[in-house]
Coordinates of C-alpha atoms in Angstrom, one line a residue:
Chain A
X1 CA -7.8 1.1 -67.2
X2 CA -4.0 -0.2 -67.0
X3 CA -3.2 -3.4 -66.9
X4 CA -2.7 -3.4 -63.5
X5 CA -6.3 -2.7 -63.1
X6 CA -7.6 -5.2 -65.2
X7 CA -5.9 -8.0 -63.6
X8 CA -6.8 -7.1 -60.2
X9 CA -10.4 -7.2 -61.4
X10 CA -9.6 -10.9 -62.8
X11 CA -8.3 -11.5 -59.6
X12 CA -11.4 -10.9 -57.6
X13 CA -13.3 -12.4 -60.0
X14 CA -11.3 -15.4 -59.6
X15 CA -11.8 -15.2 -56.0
X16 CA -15.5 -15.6 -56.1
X17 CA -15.1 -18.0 -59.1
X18 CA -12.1 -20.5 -58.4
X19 CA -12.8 -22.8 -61.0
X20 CA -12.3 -20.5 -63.5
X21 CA -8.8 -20.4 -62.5
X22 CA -7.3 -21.8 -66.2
X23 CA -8.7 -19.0 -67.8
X24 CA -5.7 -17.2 -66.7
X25 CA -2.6 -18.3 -69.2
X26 CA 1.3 -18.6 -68.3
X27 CA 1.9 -14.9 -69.4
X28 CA -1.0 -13.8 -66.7
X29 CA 0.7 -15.1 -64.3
X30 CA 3.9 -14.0 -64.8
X31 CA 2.1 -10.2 -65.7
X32 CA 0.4 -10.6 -62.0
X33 CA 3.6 -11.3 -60.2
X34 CA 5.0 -8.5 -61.7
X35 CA 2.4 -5.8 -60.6
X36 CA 1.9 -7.2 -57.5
X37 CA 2.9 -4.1 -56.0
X38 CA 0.6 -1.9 -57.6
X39 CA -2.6 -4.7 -56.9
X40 CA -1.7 -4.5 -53.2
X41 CA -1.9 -0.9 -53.9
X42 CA -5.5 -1.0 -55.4
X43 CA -6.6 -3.7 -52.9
X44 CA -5.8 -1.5 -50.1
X45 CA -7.6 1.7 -51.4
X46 CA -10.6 -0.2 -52.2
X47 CA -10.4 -2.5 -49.0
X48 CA -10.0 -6.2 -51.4
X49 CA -7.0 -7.4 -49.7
X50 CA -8.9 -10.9 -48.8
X51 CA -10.3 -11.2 -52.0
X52 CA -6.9 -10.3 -53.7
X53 CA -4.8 -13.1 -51.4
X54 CA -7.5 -15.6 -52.6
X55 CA -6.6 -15.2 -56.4
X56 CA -3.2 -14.5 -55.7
X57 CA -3.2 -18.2 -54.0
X58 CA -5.4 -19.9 -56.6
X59 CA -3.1 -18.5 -59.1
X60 CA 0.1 -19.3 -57.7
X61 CA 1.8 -16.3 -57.8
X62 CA 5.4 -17.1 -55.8
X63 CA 5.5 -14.2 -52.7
X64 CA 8.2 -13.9 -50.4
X65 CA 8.8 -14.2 -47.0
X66 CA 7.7 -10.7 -45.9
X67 CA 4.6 -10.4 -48.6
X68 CA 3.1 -13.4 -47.6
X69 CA 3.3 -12.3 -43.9
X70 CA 1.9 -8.8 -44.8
X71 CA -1.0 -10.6 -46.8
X72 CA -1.6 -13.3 -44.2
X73 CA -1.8 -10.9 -40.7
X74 CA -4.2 -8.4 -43.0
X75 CA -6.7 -11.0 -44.8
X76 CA -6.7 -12.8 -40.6
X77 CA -7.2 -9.0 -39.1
X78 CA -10.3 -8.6 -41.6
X79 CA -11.7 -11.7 -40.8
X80 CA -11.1 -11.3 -37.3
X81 CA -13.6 -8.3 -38.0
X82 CA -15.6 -9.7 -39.6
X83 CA -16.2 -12.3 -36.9
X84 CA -16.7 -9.7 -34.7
X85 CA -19.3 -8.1 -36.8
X86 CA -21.1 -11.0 -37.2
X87 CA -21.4 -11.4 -33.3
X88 CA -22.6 -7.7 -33.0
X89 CA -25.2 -8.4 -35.3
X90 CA -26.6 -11.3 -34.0
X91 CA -26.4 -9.5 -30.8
X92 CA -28.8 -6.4 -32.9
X93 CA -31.2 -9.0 -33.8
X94 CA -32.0 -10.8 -30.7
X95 CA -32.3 -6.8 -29.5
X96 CA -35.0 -6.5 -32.7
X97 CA -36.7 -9.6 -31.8
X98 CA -37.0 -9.6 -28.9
X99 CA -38.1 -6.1 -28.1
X100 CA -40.2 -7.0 -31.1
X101 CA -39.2 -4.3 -33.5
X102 CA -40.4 -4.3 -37.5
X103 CA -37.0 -3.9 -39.4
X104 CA -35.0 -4.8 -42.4
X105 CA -31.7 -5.9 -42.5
X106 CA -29.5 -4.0 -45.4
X107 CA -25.9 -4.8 -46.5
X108 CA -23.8 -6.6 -44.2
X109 CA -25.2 -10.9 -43.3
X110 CA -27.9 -10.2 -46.1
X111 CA -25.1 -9.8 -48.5
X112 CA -22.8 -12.3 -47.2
X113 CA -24.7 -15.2 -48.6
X114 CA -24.2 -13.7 -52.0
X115 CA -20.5 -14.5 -51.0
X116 CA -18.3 -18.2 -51.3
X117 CA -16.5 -17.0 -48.6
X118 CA -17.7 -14.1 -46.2
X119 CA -14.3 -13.2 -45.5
X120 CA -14.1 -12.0 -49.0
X121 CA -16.6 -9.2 -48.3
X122 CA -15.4 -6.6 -45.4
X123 CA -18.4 -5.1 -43.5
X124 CA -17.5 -2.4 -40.7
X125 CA -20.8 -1.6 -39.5
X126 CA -24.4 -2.7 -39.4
X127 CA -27.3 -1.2 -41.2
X128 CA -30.7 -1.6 -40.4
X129 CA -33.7 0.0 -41.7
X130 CA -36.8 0.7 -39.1
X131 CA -39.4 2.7 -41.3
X132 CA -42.1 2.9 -38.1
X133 CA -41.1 6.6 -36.2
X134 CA -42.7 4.8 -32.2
X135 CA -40.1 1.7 -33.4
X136 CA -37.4 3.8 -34.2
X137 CA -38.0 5.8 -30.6
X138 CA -38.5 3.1 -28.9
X139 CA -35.0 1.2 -30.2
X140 CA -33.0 3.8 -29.7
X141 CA -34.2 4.4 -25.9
X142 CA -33.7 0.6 -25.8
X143 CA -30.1 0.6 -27.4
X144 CA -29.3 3.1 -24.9
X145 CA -30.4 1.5 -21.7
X146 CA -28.3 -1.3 -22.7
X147 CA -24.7 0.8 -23.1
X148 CA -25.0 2.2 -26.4
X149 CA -24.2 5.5 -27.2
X150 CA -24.3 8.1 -30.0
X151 CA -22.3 10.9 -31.8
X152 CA -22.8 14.2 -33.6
X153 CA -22.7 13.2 -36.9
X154 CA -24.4 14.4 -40.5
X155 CA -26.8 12.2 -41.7
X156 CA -29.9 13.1 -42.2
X157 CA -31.2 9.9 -42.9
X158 CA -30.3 7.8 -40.4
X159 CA -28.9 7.8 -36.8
X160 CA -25.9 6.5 -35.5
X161 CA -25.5 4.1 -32.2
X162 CA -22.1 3.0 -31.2
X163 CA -21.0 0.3 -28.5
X164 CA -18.2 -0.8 -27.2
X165 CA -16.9 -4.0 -26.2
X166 CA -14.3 -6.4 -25.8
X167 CA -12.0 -3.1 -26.6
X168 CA -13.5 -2.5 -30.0
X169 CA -16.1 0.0 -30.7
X170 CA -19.3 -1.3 -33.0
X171 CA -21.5 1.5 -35.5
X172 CA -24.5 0.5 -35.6
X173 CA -26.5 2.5 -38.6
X174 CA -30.7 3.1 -37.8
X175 CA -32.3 4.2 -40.6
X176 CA -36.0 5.7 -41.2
X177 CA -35.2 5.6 -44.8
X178 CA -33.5 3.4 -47.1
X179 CA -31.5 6.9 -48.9
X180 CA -30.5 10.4 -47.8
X181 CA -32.9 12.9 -49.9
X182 CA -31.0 13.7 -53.2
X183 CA -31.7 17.0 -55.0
X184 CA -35.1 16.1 -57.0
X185 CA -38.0 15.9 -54.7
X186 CA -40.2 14.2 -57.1
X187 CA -37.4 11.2 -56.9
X188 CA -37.7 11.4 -53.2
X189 CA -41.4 11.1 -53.1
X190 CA -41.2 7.9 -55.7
X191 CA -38.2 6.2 -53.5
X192 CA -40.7 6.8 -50.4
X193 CA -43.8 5.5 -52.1
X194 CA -41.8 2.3 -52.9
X195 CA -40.8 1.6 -50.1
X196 CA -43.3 2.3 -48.0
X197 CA -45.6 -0.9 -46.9
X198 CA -43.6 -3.4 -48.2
X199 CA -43.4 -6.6 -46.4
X200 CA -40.1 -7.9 -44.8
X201 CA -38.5 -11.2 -46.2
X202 CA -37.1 -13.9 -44.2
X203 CA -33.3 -14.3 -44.9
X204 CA -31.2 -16.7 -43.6
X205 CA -27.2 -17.1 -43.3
X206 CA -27.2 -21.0 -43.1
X207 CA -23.0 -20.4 -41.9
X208 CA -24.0 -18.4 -38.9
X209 CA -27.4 -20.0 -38.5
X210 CA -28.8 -16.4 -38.5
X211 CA -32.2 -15.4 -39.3
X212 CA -33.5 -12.0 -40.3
X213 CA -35.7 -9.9 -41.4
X214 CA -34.4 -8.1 -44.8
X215 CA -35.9 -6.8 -48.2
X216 CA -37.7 -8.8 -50.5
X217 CA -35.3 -9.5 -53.7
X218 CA -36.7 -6.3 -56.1
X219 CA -36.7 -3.9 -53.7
X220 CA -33.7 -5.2 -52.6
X221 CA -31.9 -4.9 -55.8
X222 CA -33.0 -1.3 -56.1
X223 CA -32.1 -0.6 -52.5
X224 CA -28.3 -1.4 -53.5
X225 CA -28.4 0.4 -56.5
X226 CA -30.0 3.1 -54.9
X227 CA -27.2 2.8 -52.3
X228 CA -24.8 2.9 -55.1
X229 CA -26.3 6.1 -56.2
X230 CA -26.3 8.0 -53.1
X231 CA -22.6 7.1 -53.3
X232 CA -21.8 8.0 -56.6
X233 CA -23.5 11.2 -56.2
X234 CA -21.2 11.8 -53.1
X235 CA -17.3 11.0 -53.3
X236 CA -17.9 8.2 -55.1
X237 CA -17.7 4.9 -54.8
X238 CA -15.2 1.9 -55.0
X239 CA -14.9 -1.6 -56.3
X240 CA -16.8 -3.1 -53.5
X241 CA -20.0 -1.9 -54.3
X242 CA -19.9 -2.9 -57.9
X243 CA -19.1 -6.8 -56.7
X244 CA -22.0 -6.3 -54.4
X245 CA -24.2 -5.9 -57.6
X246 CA -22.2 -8.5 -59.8
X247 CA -22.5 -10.9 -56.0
X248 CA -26.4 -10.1 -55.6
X249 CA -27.4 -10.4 -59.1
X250 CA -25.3 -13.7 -59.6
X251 CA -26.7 -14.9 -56.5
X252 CA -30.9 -13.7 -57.0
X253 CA -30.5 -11.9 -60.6
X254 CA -33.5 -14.8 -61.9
X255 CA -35.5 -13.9 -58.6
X256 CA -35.9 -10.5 -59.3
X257 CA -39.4 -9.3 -60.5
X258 CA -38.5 -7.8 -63.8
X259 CA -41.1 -5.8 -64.7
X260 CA -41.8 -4.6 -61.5
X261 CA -37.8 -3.4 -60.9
X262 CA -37.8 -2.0 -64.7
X263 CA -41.1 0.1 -63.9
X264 CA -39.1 1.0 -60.5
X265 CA -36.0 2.3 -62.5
X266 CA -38.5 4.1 -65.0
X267 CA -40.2 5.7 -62.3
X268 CA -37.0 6.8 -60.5
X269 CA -35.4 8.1 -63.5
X270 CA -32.3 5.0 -62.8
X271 CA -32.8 2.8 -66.4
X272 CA -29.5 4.2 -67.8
X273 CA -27.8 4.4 -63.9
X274 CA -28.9 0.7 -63.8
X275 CA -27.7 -0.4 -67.4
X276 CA -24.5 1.3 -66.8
X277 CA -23.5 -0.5 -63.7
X278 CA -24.5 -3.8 -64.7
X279 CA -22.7 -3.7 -67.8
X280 CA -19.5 -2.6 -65.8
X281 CA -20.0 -5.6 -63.6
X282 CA -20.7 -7.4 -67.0
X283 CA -17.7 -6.4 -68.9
X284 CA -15.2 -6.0 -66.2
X285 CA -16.4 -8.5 -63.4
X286 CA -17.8 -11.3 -65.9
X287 CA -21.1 -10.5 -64.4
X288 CA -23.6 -13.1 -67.0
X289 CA -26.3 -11.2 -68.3
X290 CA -28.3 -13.4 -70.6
X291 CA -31.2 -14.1 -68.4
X292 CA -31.6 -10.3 -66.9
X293 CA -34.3 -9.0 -68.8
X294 CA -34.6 -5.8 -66.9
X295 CA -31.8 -5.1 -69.2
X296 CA -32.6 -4.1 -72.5
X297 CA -30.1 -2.6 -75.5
X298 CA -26.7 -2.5 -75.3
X299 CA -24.4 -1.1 -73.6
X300 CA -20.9 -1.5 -76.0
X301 CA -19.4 2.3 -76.0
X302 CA -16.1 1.4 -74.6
X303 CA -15.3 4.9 -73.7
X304 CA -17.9 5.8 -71.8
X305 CA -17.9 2.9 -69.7
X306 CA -14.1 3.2 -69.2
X307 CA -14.7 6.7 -67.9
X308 CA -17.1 5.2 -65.3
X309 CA -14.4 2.7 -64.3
X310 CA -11.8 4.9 -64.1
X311 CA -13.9 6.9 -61.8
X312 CA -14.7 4.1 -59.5
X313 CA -10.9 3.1 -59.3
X314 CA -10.4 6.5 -58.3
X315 CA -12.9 6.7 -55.7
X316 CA -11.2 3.8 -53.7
X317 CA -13.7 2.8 -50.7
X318 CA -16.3 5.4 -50.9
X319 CA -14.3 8.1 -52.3
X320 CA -12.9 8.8 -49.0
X321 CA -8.9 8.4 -50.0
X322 CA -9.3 11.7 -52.5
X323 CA -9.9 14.7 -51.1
X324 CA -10.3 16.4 -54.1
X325 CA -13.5 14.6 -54.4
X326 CA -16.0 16.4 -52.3
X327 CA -18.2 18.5 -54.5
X328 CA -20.8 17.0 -56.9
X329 CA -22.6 19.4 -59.2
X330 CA -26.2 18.7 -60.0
X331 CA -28.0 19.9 -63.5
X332 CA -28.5 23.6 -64.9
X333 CA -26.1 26.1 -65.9
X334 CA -22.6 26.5 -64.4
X335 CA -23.2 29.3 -61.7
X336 CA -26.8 27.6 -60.8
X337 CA -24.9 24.6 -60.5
X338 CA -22.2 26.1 -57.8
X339 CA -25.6 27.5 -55.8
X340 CA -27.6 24.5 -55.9
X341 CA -24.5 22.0 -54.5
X342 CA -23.8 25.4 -52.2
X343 CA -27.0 24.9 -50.8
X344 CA -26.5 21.0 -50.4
X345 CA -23.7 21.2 -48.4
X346 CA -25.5 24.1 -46.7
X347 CA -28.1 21.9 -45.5
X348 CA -25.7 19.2 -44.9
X349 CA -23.8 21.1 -42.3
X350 CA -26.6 22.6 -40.8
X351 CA -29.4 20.3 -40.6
X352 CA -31.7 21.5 -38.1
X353 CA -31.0 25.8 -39.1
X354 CA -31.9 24.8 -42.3
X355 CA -35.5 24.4 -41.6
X356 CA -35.6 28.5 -41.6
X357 CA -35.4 29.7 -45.0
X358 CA -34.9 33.4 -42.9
X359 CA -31.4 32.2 -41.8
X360 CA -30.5 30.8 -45.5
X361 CA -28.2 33.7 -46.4
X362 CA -26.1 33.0 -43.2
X363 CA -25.6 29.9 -43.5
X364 CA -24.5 30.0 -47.3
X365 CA -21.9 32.4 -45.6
X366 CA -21.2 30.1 -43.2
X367 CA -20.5 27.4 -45.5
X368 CA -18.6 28.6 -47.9
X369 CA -16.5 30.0 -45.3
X370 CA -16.0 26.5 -43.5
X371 CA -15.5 25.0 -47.3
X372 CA -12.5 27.1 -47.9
X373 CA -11.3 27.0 -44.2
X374 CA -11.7 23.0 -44.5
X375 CA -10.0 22.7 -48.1
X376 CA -6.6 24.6 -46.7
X377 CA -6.5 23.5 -43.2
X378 CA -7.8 20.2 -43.0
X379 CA -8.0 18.7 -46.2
X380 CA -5.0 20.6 -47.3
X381 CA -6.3 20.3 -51.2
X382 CA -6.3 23.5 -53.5
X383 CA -10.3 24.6 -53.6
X384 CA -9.4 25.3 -57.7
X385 CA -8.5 21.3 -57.7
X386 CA -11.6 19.9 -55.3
X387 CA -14.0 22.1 -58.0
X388 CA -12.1 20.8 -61.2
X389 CA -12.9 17.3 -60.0
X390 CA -16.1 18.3 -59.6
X391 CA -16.6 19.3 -63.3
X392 CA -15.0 16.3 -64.4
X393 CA -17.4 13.4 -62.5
X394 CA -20.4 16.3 -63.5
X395 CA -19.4 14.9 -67.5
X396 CA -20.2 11.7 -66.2
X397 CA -23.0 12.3 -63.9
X398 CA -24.6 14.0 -67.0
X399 CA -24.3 11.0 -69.0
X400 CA -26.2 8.9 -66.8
X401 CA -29.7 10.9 -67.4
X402 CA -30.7 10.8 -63.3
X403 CA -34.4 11.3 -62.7
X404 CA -35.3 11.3 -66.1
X405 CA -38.8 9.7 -65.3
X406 CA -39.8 6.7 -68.3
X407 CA -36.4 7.3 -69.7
X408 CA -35.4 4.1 -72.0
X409 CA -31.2 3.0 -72.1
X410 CA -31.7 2.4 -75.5
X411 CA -31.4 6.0 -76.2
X412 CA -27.5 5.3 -76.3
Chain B
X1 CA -9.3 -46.7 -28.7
X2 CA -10.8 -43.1 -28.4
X3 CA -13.1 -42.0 -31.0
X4 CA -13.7 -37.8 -31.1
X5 CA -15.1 -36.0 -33.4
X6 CA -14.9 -31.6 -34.0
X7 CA -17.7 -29.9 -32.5
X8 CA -20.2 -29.1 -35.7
X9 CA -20.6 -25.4 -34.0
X10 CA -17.2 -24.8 -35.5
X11 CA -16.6 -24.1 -39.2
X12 CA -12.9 -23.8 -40.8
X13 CA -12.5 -21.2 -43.2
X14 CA -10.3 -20.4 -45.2
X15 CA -8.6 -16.8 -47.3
X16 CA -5.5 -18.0 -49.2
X17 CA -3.8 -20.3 -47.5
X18 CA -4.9 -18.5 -44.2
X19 CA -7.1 -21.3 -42.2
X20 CA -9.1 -20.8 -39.3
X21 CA -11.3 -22.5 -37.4
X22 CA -14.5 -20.1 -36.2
X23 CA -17.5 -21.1 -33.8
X24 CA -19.2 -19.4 -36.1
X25 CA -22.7 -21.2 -35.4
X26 CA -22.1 -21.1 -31.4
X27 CA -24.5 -18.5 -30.3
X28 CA -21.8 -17.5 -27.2
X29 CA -19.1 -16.9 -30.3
X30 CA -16.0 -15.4 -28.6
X31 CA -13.2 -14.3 -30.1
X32 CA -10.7 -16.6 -28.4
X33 CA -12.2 -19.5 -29.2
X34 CA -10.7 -19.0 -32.8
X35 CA -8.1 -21.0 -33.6
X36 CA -5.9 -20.3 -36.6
X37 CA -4.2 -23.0 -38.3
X38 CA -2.7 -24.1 -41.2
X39 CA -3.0 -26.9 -44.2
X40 CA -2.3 -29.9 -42.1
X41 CA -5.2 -28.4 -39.4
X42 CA -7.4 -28.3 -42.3
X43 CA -6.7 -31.8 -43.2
X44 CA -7.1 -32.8 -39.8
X45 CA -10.7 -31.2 -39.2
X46 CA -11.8 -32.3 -42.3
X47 CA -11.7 -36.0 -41.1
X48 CA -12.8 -34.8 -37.8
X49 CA -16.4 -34.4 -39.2
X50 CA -16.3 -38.0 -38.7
X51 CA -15.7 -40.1 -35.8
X52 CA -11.8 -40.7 -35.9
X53 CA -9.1 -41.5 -33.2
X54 CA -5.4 -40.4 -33.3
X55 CA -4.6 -43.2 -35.3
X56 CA -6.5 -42.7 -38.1
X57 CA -5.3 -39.0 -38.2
X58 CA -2.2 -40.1 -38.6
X59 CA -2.4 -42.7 -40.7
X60 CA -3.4 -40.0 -43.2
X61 CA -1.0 -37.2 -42.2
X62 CA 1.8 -39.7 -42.5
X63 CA 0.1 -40.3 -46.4
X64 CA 0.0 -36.9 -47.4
X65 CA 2.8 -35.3 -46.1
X66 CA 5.1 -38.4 -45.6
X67 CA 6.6 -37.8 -42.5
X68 CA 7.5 -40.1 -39.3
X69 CA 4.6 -41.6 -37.3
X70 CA 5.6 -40.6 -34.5
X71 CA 6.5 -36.6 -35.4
X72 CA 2.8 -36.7 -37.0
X73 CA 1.0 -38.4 -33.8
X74 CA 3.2 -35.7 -31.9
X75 CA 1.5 -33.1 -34.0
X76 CA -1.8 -34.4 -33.8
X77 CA -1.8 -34.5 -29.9
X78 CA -0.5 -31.0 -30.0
X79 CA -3.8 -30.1 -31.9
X80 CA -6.7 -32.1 -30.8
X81 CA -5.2 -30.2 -27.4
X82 CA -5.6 -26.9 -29.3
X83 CA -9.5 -27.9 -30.3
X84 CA -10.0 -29.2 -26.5
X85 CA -9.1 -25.5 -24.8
X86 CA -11.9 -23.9 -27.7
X87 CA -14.1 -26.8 -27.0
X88 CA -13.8 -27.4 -30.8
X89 CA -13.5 -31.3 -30.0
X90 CA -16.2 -33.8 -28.9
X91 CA -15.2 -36.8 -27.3

């Protein structure tokens, strides 16, 4: 990580945590004003730009004329959305209550009141989970009786319901399960089990007076590291999902059922996963560990964790700024590998053909054709550079042991 | 003389030094009826939680930032106006 890295990270931290504003010396200061082009930078690719003016303020740093106007009209644009999104999903859940619907809030409000500040934590959709198939019918037939609308789209895992109003157009994410399947069925049978029958939790966002309907704290823990996962495993993911974790666990880290969400990441094959992030958010975000027992060893091997950090700087929001980050390569040899993430994207693409094994050696075809025809037209990225990057995050997806059932961190 | 006090419905937040004040507990939230603002807002809608008149506004404003009474009384009207057209203000 440069320096410019590391104080940006100090900056959000400061953000959440103003009164930890003298931990930041004369030099700091003077360091932060002068890379103040390359933190906009980083704010920008990972969608921070609230959460770096709020350091930047705490800390004093002198801005002219035209930065402060550039900060000021972004951080009131993203709370302007945010607003917004916080109407919409009061909106949802008077839809869900009153149509009386069984659901579970993820993300967005439910992870607010881990904030100080909701501004500080951009949401652009909302995400709801409805695990009953007749609900799920039934709320979308509702949603689009009352102007919603969809659009082809990929995931497999959930649907996705747009509406419009006051000139901006809302997402709103329905989905049957809390992840999209990942490559190991036997993980995807455990995730289901887990979450299957579990009762909802009352949450409340006293700043809104909203109440909903979310996860209890375990599963809900899991659910964002899960989420995290399904990320990482993608493109990637950015800064804003790790101060999620550090917000969530700061906020309900001593509510969390420890044994239970440690026989959870056993079961799942997530221990090391787990211990990884949370010692990122530990070392980098001042995420206090002492009292989460779930955690057990250490986690001091500064190269590998810098690898992982790296990574997630790279990613920016989602992993969605590099093209070059598209592939992920899943265990076994290196041809098998190429096949198996050939097949991914194969059922990716064609998610309803893919149910006939018969038309399988089409639609590899198919694929690979539309990967190659994508990389030069539209992502305009060499394929040799998109499958190098691949090999490089594979070191590191190796390194987290994934659905290694019973497997202990303090193998490290 | 008239006492008023800010609608509770409304909440000032705050980015920076980027204030605004949100009905974000007003179940008929509209975007319009945010008003942005700046330091001396805050100030003022701070001691609006209580029952104040124009007076006692500016007896502080004139504290804080020491200006003329009446350039901060001309100020304050210009404001408690502001709240009055997002019904921030309860009379």
């Amino acid at each position: 990580m440069n320096r410019a890295e590391t104080l940006f990270l100090r900056c959000i931290r400061l953000s959440s945590h103003p009164e930890e504003v003298a931990s930041f010396t004369d030099a700091d200061r003077a360091e932060t004003a002068e890379v103040l082009g390359a933190l906009c930078t980083i704010a920008e690719k990972h969608s921070l730009i609230s959460g770096l003016y709020e350091g930047l303020c705490l800390l004093d740093i002198p801005l002219n004329d035209e930065e402060r106007r550039y900060y000021r009209d972004r951080v009131t644009a993203g709370a302007l959305s945010c607003y917004h999104m916080l109407s919409f999903t009061r909106k949802i859940l008077h839809i869900l209550e009153s149509e009386h619907i069984d659901y579970f809030l993820l993300k967005g409000v439910s992870l607010l009141e881990c904030y100080p500040k909701l501004e500080l934590r951009p949401f652009g959709d909302m995400d709801i989970l409805v695990p009953d198939p007749g609900d799920f019918k039934r709320l979308k037939k509702h949603l689009l009786s009352c102007g919603f609308y969809t659009e082809s789209s990929f995931a497999e895992h959930h649907l996705e319901m747009y509406y419009s109003e006051q000139g901006r157009k809302f997402l709103l994410e329905i989905h049957h399960k809390v992840i999209a399947g990942q490559a190991n069925s036997d993980f995807n049978r455990q995730v289901k089990k887990i979450f299957d029958n579990i009762s909802p939790r009352t949450g409340n966002f006293p700043a809104a007076r909203l109440n909903y309907q979310t996860l209890p704290i375990t599963e809900n823990a899991l659910y964002l590291l899960l989420h995290m996962l399904q990320h990482f495993l993608g493109s990637g993911f950015g800064i804003k999902l790790l101060w999620d974790w550090t917000a969530y666990l700061e906020r309900h880290g001593e509510e969390i059922e420890q044994k239970k969400f440690l026989s959870y990441l056993k079961k799942l094959g997530l221990t090391r996963f787990c211990h990884t992030m949370t010692s990122l958010c530990h070392r980098y975000m001042g995420l206090d560990i002492r009292n989460l027992t779930f955690l057990t060893g250490s986690f001091d091997d500064n190269v590998y964790l810098e690898a992982f950090m790296s990574d997630i700087f790279d990613a920016g929001t989602f992993g969605k700024t590099d093209n070059a980050r598209m592939l992920i390569m899943s265990g076994g040899g290196k041809l098998s590998r190429y096949f198996k993430e050939l097949h991914r994207q194969m059922k990716k693409r064609f998610q309803r053909l893919c149910s006939i094994p018969l038309l399988w050696p089409i639609l590899w075809v198919m694929t690979g054709i539309c990967f190659l025809w994508n990389n030069y037209f539209v992502r305009k990225t060499k394929t040799s550079e998109i499958l190098a990057t691949a090999r490089e995050r594979q070191n590191l997806i190796d390194e987290l042991a994934l659905f290694r059932r019973g497997d202990d961190s303090d193998e490290r | 003389m008239i006492q008023m006090r800010g609608n509770s419905l409304f909440s000032l937040q705050s980015i920076g030094d980027v204030y605004m004040l949100v009905p974000l507990q007003d179940e008929k939230f509209h975007i319009e009826r945010i008003l942005s603002t700046n330091e001396v807002g805050a100030l003022l809608w701070n001691m609006l939680k209580n029952d104040c008149t124009e007076d006692t506004l500016a007896d502080a404003v004139v504290d804080e930032y020491e200006i003329s009474r009446e350039t901060a009384l001309s100020d304050i009207r210009n404001f408690l106006e502001s709240l009055k057209k997002i019904d921030a203000l309860i009379p």
